PDB file of C-alpha atoms in Angstrom:
ATOM      1  CA  MET F   1      99.614 200.053 341.677  1.00  0.00           C
ATOM      2  CA  LEU F   2      96.225 198.975 343.203  1.00  0.00           C
ATOM      3  CA  ASP F   3      95.101 195.339 343.796  1.00  0.00           C
ATOM      4  CA  THR F   4      91.522 195.918 342.740  1.00  0.00           C
ATOM      5  CA  SER F   5      90.118 192.830 344.991  1.00  0.00           C
ATOM      6  CA  ASP F   6      90.626 194.510 348.194  1.00  0.00           C
ATOM      7  CA  GLY F   7      92.221 197.889 347.508  1.00  0.00           C
ATOM      8  CA  SER F   8      95.846 197.095 348.631  1.00  0.00           C
ATOM      9  CA  VAL F   9      98.562 199.437 347.202  1.00  0.00           C
ATOM     10  CA  VAL F  10     101.040 196.869 346.015  1.00  0.00           C
ATOM     11  CA  ALA F  11     103.637 199.319 344.629  1.00  0.00           C
ATOM     12  CA  ALA F  12     104.630 202.498 343.741  1.00  0.00           C
ATOM     13  CA  VAL F  13     106.396 204.083 340.789  1.00  0.00           C
ATOM     14  CA  LEU F  14     108.982 206.630 341.887  1.00  0.00           C
ATOM     15  CA  SER F  15     110.614 209.216 340.065  1.00  0.00           C
ATOM     16  CA  THR F  16     114.274 209.563 341.366  1.00  0.00           C
ATOM     17  CA  GLY F  17     115.459 212.314 339.113  1.00  0.00           C
ATOM     18  CA  ASP F  18     119.253 212.842 338.730  1.00  0.00           C
ATOM     19  CA  TRP F  19     119.521 210.929 342.206  1.00  0.00           C
ATOM     20  CA  VAL F  20     119.725 207.575 340.592  1.00  0.00           C
ATOM     21  CA  GLY F  21     120.895 207.289 336.954  1.00  0.00           C
ATOM     22  CA  SER F  22     118.897 209.249 334.317  1.00  0.00           C
ATOM     23  CA  PRO F  23     116.451 211.901 335.263  1.00  0.00           C
ATOM     24  CA  ASP F  24     113.715 210.301 333.457  1.00  0.00           C
ATOM     25  CA  LYS F  25     114.247 206.824 335.123  1.00  0.00           C
ATOM     26  CA  LEU F  26     111.235 205.262 336.856  1.00  0.00           C
ATOM     27  CA  LEU F  27     111.434 202.618 339.553  1.00  0.00           C
ATOM     28  CA  VAL F  28     108.880 200.117 341.013  1.00  0.00           C
ATOM     29  CA  VAL F  29     109.334 199.437 344.593  1.00  0.00           C
ATOM     30  CA  PRO F  30     106.939 197.442 346.871  1.00  0.00           C
ATOM     31  CA  MET F  31     104.848 199.698 349.516  1.00  0.00           C
ATOM     32  CA  SER F  32     106.234 197.498 352.425  1.00  0.00           C
ATOM     33  CA  ALA F  33     109.444 199.174 351.649  1.00  0.00           C
ATOM     34  CA  MET F  34     107.925 202.732 352.522  1.00  0.00           C
ATOM     35  CA  HIS F  35     106.592 204.329 355.590  1.00  0.00           C
ATOM     36  CA  ARG F  36     104.953 207.623 356.277  1.00  0.00           C
ATOM     37  CA  ASP F  37     107.065 210.247 357.757  1.00  0.00           C
ATOM     38  CA  THR F  38     105.321 211.300 360.762  1.00  0.00           C
ATOM     39  CA  LYS F  39     107.708 214.020 361.728  1.00  0.00           C
ATOM     40  CA  VAL F  40     106.580 215.905 359.035  1.00  0.00           C
ATOM     41  CA  ARG F  41     103.178 217.602 359.002  1.00  0.00           C
ATOM     42  CA  ASP F  42     101.136 217.542 356.160  1.00  0.00           C
ATOM     43  CA  THR F  43     100.469 221.096 355.157  1.00  0.00           C
ATOM     44  CA  ASP F  44      98.430 220.005 352.042  1.00  0.00           C
ATOM     45  CA  ALA F  45      96.119 217.071 352.930  1.00  0.00           C
ATOM     46  CA  MET F  46      95.137 216.723 349.344  1.00  0.00           C
ATOM     47  CA  ALA F  47      98.766 216.180 348.032  1.00  0.00           C
ATOM     48  CA  GLY F  48      99.319 213.312 350.324  1.00  0.00           C
ATOM     49  CA  PRO F  49     101.747 212.569 353.089  1.00  0.00           C
ATOM     50  CA  GLU F  50     105.577 212.283 352.582  1.00  0.00           C
ATOM     51  CA  MET F  51     106.801 208.919 352.515  1.00  0.00           C
ATOM     52  CA  ILE F  52     110.279 207.369 353.608  1.00  0.00           C
ATOM     53  CA  LEU F  53     111.790 204.693 351.282  1.00  0.00           C
ATOM     54  CA  SER F  54     113.799 202.138 353.205  1.00  0.00           C
ATOM     55  CA  ALA F  55     116.528 201.558 350.405  1.00  0.00           C
ATOM     56  CA  THR F  56     119.981 203.027 349.557  1.00  0.00           C
ATOM     57  CA  ARG F  57     120.900 204.715 346.459  1.00  0.00           C
ATOM     58  CA  ALA F  58     123.128 201.813 345.508  1.00  0.00           C
ATOM     59  CA  ARG F  59     120.384 199.461 345.916  1.00  0.00           C
ATOM     60  CA  LEU F  60     117.920 201.721 343.679  1.00  0.00           C
ATOM     61  CA  ALA F  61     120.687 201.920 340.974  1.00  0.00           C
ATOM     62  CA  THR F  62     120.573 198.125 340.627  1.00  0.00           C
ATOM     63  CA  LEU F  63     116.735 198.174 339.806  1.00  0.00           C
ATOM     64  CA  PRO F  64     115.343 198.129 336.306  1.00  0.00           C
ATOM     65  CA  ALA F  65     113.449 200.930 334.883  1.00  0.00           C
ATOM     66  CA  PHE F  66     109.758 200.983 334.791  1.00  0.00           C
ATOM     67  CA  ASP F  67     108.956 201.033 331.071  1.00  0.00           C
ATOM     68  CA  THR F  68     105.181 201.804 330.095  1.00  0.00           C
ATOM     69  CA  LYS F  69     105.926 200.189 326.747  1.00  0.00           C
ATOM     70  CA  ASP F  70     106.861 197.070 328.353  1.00  0.00           C
ATOM     71  CA  VAL F  71     103.440 197.197 330.122  1.00  0.00           C
ATOM     72  CA  GLU F  72     101.643 197.470 326.961  1.00  0.00           C
ATOM     73  CA  LYS F  73     103.578 194.307 325.612  1.00  0.00           C
ATOM     74  CA  ARG F  74     103.638 192.000 328.366  1.00  0.00           C
ATOM     75  CA  GLY F  75     100.868 193.335 330.903  1.00  0.00           C
ATOM     76  CA  LEU F  76     101.093 195.273 334.056  1.00  0.00           C
ATOM     77  CA  VAL F  77     101.000 192.144 336.330  1.00  0.00           C
ATOM     78  CA  ALA F  78     103.952 190.665 334.821  1.00  0.00           C
ATOM     79  CA  VAL F  79     105.994 193.842 334.623  1.00  0.00           C
ATOM     80  CA  VAL F  80     105.251 194.510 338.300  1.00  0.00           C
ATOM     81  CA  GLN F  81     106.086 190.750 339.206  1.00  0.00           C
ATOM     82  CA  ASP F  82     109.609 190.990 337.624  1.00  0.00           C
ATOM     83  CA  ALA F  83     110.250 194.420 339.273  1.00  0.00           C
ATOM     84  CA  LEU F  84     109.286 193.100 342.992  1.00  0.00           C
ATOM     85  CA  THR F  85     111.456 190.262 342.106  1.00  0.00           C
ATOM     86  CA  ALA F  86     114.216 192.337 341.129  1.00  0.00           C
ATOM     87  CA  TRP F  87     113.676 194.202 344.397  1.00  0.00           C
ATOM     88  CA  GLU F  88     114.161 190.925 346.419  1.00  0.00           C
ATOM     89  CA  LYS F  89     117.228 189.916 344.608  1.00  0.00           C
ATOM     90  CA  SER F  90     118.815 193.437 345.262  1.00  0.00           C
ATOM     91  CA  ALA F  91     118.830 193.033 348.881  1.00  0.00           C
ATOM     92  CA  ARG F  92     122.107 192.146 350.546  1.00  0.00           C
ATOM     93  CA  PRO F  93     123.173 190.848 354.110  1.00  0.00           C
ATOM     94  CA  GLY F  94     123.902 194.082 356.297  1.00  0.00           C
ATOM     95  CA  SER F  95     122.278 196.616 353.942  1.00  0.00           C
ATOM     96  CA  ASP F  96     118.382 196.357 352.953  1.00  0.00           C
ATOM     97  CA  ALA F  97     117.826 192.628 353.537  1.00  0.00           C
ATOM     98  CA  ALA F  98     115.142 193.275 355.911  1.00  0.00           C
ATOM     99  CA  GLU F  99     112.612 194.816 353.124  1.00  0.00           C
ATOM    100  CA  ALA F 100     112.901 191.867 351.031  1.00  0.00           C
ATOM    101  CA  GLN F 101     110.623 189.339 352.874  1.00  0.00           C
ATOM    102  CA  PRO F 102     108.249 186.891 351.082  1.00  0.00           C
ATOM    103  CA  ALA F 103     104.619 187.488 351.412  1.00  0.00           C
ATOM    104  CA  SER F 104     101.248 186.346 350.571  1.00  0.00           C
ATOM    105  CA  ALA F 105      99.706 187.131 347.115  1.00  0.00           C
ATOM    106  CA  GLY F 106      98.958 190.887 346.795  1.00  0.00           C
ATOM    107  CA  ARG F 107      98.589 191.724 350.209  1.00  0.00           C
ATOM    108  CA  SER F 108      99.295 195.332 351.490  1.00  0.00           C
ATOM    109  CA  GLY F 109     101.986 196.189 349.184  1.00  0.00           C
ATOM    110  CA  GLU F 110     104.198 193.285 350.375  1.00  0.00           C
ATOM    111  CA  THR F 111     106.727 191.426 347.895  1.00  0.00           C
ATOM    112  CA  GLY F 112     106.082 187.918 346.743  1.00  0.00           C
ATOM    113  CA  THR F 113     103.536 186.865 344.131  1.00  0.00           C
ATOM    114  CA  ILE F 114     101.267 189.610 343.565  1.00  0.00           C
ATOM    115  CA  ALA F 115      97.483 189.662 342.534  1.00  0.00           C
ATOM    116  CA  THR F 116      96.408 188.943 339.224  1.00  0.00           C
ATOM    117  CA  THR F 117      93.877 192.027 338.994  1.00  0.00           C
ATOM    118  CA  LEU F 118      96.354 194.951 339.164  1.00  0.00           C
ATOM    119  CA  ILE F 119      95.947 198.449 337.991  1.00  0.00           C
ATOM    120  CA  LEU F 120      97.720 201.887 337.912  1.00  0.00           C
ATOM    121  CA  ALA F 121      96.503 204.568 340.339  1.00  0.00           C
ATOM    122  CA  GLU F 122      95.732 206.810 337.264  1.00  0.00           C
ATOM    123  CA  GLN F 123      92.996 204.142 336.068  1.00  0.00           C
ATOM    124  CA  ILE F 124      90.948 204.943 339.274  1.00  0.00           C
ATOM    125  CA  ARG F 125      90.074 208.405 338.472  1.00  0.00           C
ATOM    126  CA  PRO F 126      88.182 209.498 336.709  1.00  0.00           C
ATOM    127  CA  ALA F 127      86.832 206.001 336.066  1.00  0.00           C
ATOM    128  CA  GLN F 128      82.989 205.390 335.375  1.00  0.00           C
ATOM    129  CA  VAL F 129      80.800 204.032 337.893  1.00  0.00           C
ATOM    130  CA  ARG F 130      77.970 202.005 337.183  1.00  0.00           C
ATOM    131  CA  ALA F 131      75.072 200.721 339.011  1.00  0.00           C
ATOM    132  CA  ARG F 132      73.360 197.346 338.402  1.00  0.00           C
ATOM    133  CA  ASP F 133      70.744 199.109 335.890  1.00  0.00           C
ATOM    134  CA  GLY F 134      73.031 201.432 334.035  1.00  0.00           C
ATOM    135  CA  LYS F 135      75.528 204.402 334.311  1.00  0.00           C
ATOM    136  CA  PHE F 136      75.645 206.088 337.928  1.00  0.00           C
ATOM    137  CA  GLY F 137      78.442 208.447 337.912  1.00  0.00           C
ATOM    138  CA  THR F 138      82.237 209.056 337.907  1.00  0.00           C
ATOM    139  CA  VAL F 139      85.057 208.821 340.464  1.00  0.00           C
ATOM    140  CA  LYS F 140      86.227 212.147 341.741  1.00  0.00           C
ATOM    141  CA  GLU F 141      88.316 211.449 344.850  1.00  0.00           C
ATOM    142  CA  CYS F 142      90.047 208.400 346.137  1.00  0.00           C
ATOM    143  CA  PHE F 143      91.316 208.166 349.864  1.00  0.00           C
ATOM    144  CA  ALA F 144      93.656 205.678 351.235  1.00  0.00           C
ATOM    145  CA  ASP F 145      94.630 204.856 355.139  1.00  0.00           C
ATOM    146  CA  SER F 146      96.959 207.018 356.905  1.00  0.00           C
ATOM    147  CA  ASP F 147      99.716 204.680 355.780  1.00  0.00           C
ATOM    148  CA  CYS F 148      98.780 204.526 352.283  1.00  0.00           C
ATOM    149  CA  ARG F 149      98.553 200.793 352.186  1.00  0.00           C
ATOM    150  CA  ARG F 150      94.858 200.462 351.225  1.00  0.00           C
ATOM    151  CA  LEU F 151      92.418 202.427 349.388  1.00  0.00           C
ATOM    152  CA  ARG F 152      89.375 202.874 351.820  1.00  0.00           C
ATOM    153  CA  PHE F 153      86.833 205.179 350.234  1.00  0.00           C
ATOM    154  CA  VAL F 154      86.095 206.995 347.029  1.00  0.00           C
ATOM    155  CA  VAL F 155      83.967 209.852 346.039  1.00  0.00           C
ATOM    156  CA  VAL F 156      81.588 209.345 343.431  1.00  0.00           C
ATOM    157  CA  THR F 157      80.024 212.491 341.420  1.00  0.00           C
ATOM    158  CA  ALA F 158      76.388 211.434 340.521  1.00  0.00           C
ATOM    159  CA  ASP F 159      73.982 214.094 339.045  1.00  0.00           C
ATOM    160  CA  GLY F 160      76.054 216.849 340.543  1.00  0.00           C
ATOM    161  CA  THR F 161      76.171 215.467 344.033  1.00  0.00           C
ATOM    162  CA  ASP F 162      79.266 213.904 345.730  1.00  0.00           C
ATOM    163  CA  LEU F 163      78.774 210.724 347.329  1.00  0.00           C
ATOM    164  CA  LEU F 164      81.164 209.001 349.831  1.00  0.00           C
ATOM    165  CA  VAL F 165      81.472 205.323 349.155  1.00  0.00           C
ATOM    166  CA  PRO F 166      83.430 202.609 350.702  1.00  0.00           C
ATOM    167  CA  PHE F 167      86.102 200.782 348.408  1.00  0.00           C
ATOM    168  CA  SER F 168      84.625 197.487 349.416  1.00  0.00           C
ATOM    169  CA  ALA F 169      81.174 198.239 347.464  1.00  0.00           C
ATOM    170  CA  LEU F 170      83.228 198.560 344.323  1.00  0.00           C
ATOM    171  CA  HIS F 171      84.158 195.927 341.697  1.00  0.00           C
ATOM    172  CA  PHE F 172      86.548 196.371 338.857  1.00  0.00           C
ATOM    173  CA  VAL F 173      85.075 195.465 335.442  1.00  0.00           C
ATOM    174  CA  HIS F 174      87.924 195.778 332.584  1.00  0.00           C
ATOM    175  CA  ARG F 175      86.330 196.703 329.252  1.00  0.00           C
ATOM    176  CA  THR F 176      87.876 197.102 325.767  1.00  0.00           C
ATOM    177  CA  ASP F 177      86.368 200.512 325.515  1.00  0.00           C
ATOM    178  CA  GLY F 178      87.258 201.727 328.991  1.00  0.00           C
ATOM    179  CA  ASP F 179      87.387 200.045 332.569  1.00  0.00           C
ATOM    180  CA  GLU F 180      84.585 200.750 334.876  1.00  0.00           C
ATOM    181  CA  TRP F 181      83.623 200.262 338.477  1.00  0.00           C
ATOM    182  CA  LEU F 182      80.469 198.560 339.419  1.00  0.00           C
ATOM    183  CA  ILE F 183      78.394 198.881 342.410  1.00  0.00           C
ATOM    184  CA  ASP F 184      75.776 196.133 342.508  1.00  0.00           C
ATOM    185  CA  GLN F 185      72.727 198.062 343.427  1.00  0.00           C
ATOM    186  CA  PRO F 186      70.117 199.501 341.466  1.00  0.00           C
ATOM    187  CA  ALA F 187      70.942 203.468 340.688  1.00  0.00           C
ATOM    188  CA  THR F 188      67.900 204.278 342.815  1.00  0.00           C
ATOM    189  CA  ALA F 189      68.969 202.539 345.883  1.00  0.00           C
ATOM    190  CA  LEU F 190      72.478 203.922 345.410  1.00  0.00           C
ATOM    191  CA  ARG F 191      71.116 207.320 345.761  1.00  0.00           C
ATOM    192  CA  GLU F 192      69.113 206.599 348.462  1.00  0.00           C
ATOM    193  CA  ASN F 193      71.737 204.591 350.651  1.00  0.00           C
ATOM    194  CA  SER F 194      74.868 206.675 349.887  1.00  0.00           C
ATOM    195  CA  VAL F 195      76.266 209.417 352.221  1.00  0.00           C
ATOM    196  CA  GLU F 196      77.002 212.870 350.763  1.00  0.00           C
ATOM    197  CA  TYR F 197      80.565 213.710 350.963  1.00  0.00           C
ATOM    198  CA  LYS F 198      81.461 217.054 352.497  1.00  0.00           C
ATOM    199  CA  LYS F 199      85.135 217.730 353.301  1.00  0.00           C
ATOM    200  CA  PRO F 200      85.738 218.954 356.716  1.00  0.00           C
ATOM    201  CA  ALA F 201      88.027 221.981 357.182  1.00  0.00           C
ATOM    202  CA  ASP F 202      90.558 220.132 359.159  1.00  0.00           C
ATOM    203  CA  ARG F 203      90.690 216.428 357.582  1.00  0.00           C
ATOM    204  CA  LEU F 204      89.700 214.671 354.320  1.00  0.00           C
ATOM    205  CA  ILE F 205      86.906 212.758 355.766  1.00  0.00           C
ATOM    206  CA  ASP F 206      84.710 213.276 358.625  1.00  0.00           C
ATOM    207  CA  PRO F 207      84.880 209.853 360.783  1.00  0.00           C
ATOM    208  CA  SER F 208      81.067 209.696 361.457  1.00  0.00           C
ATOM    209  CA  ALA F 209      80.373 210.206 357.838  1.00  0.00           C
ATOM    210  CA  ALA F 210      82.683 207.351 356.842  1.00  0.00           C
ATOM    211  CA  GLN F 211      81.169 205.209 359.393  1.00  0.00           C
ATOM    212  CA  ARG F 212      77.654 206.091 358.021  1.00  0.00           C
ATOM    213  CA  ALA F 213      79.001 205.182 354.611  1.00  0.00           C
ATOM    214  CA  VAL F 214      80.261 201.723 355.560  1.00  0.00           C
ATOM    215  CA  ASP F 215      76.895 201.046 357.616  1.00  0.00           C
ATOM    216  CA  ALA F 216      74.732 202.073 354.429  1.00  0.00           C
ATOM    217  CA  HIS F 217      76.471 200.007 352.022  1.00  0.00           C
ATOM    218  CA  ARG F 218      76.484 197.089 354.383  1.00  0.00           C
ATOM    219  CA  ILE F 219      72.961 197.353 355.093  1.00  0.00           C
ATOM    220  CA  SER F 220      72.181 197.631 351.491  1.00  0.00           C
ATOM    221  CA  LYS F 221      73.856 194.255 350.789  1.00  0.00           C
ATOM    222  CA  ARG F 222      71.090 192.443 352.984  1.00  0.00           C
TER     223      ARG F 222
END
């Protein structure tokens, strides 16, 4: 789940298989309870890193199942808030209590009161991207930081060209006919200012291209 205001990854929906109860059971856990396994080399960068969850099987078994029908009835924020509250209550002294720490609203996947604008990761791609004066393109890829705590960049496909755009340039717009991302620039300026995305052979984003993308959108706001 993503906080659209700053790209923070608030929580994750996990499929535990037969390890915890029903093979179809989905669980919501805060991202603060997960960290990247740095001992495992990522053989497929596009598939994402392997993560370690700091929780016992017994603790996970006490958590309520994530139900998409409940989301439709009550909204994603309410459902996730209840799930994170259940996570905090599941902590017991001497077991996993260290993971259940109070936090400020919706920051970097910590527990506590969450952000009011929360979306599922599947709503990011392939969402429409609009410029100030009309449709611009679609989100093709999205990249988080190395710890999967915050979304940093998206690749927007516009007129057949892949453009690297910092997430900070995007504004989420909820519409009844489909959610959109808005970049507050005219389409012409966007094409001129954006940096073309070309995947390097050994990484997801070239650092110099990332910096140029950030600088370009910072300058365009002046």
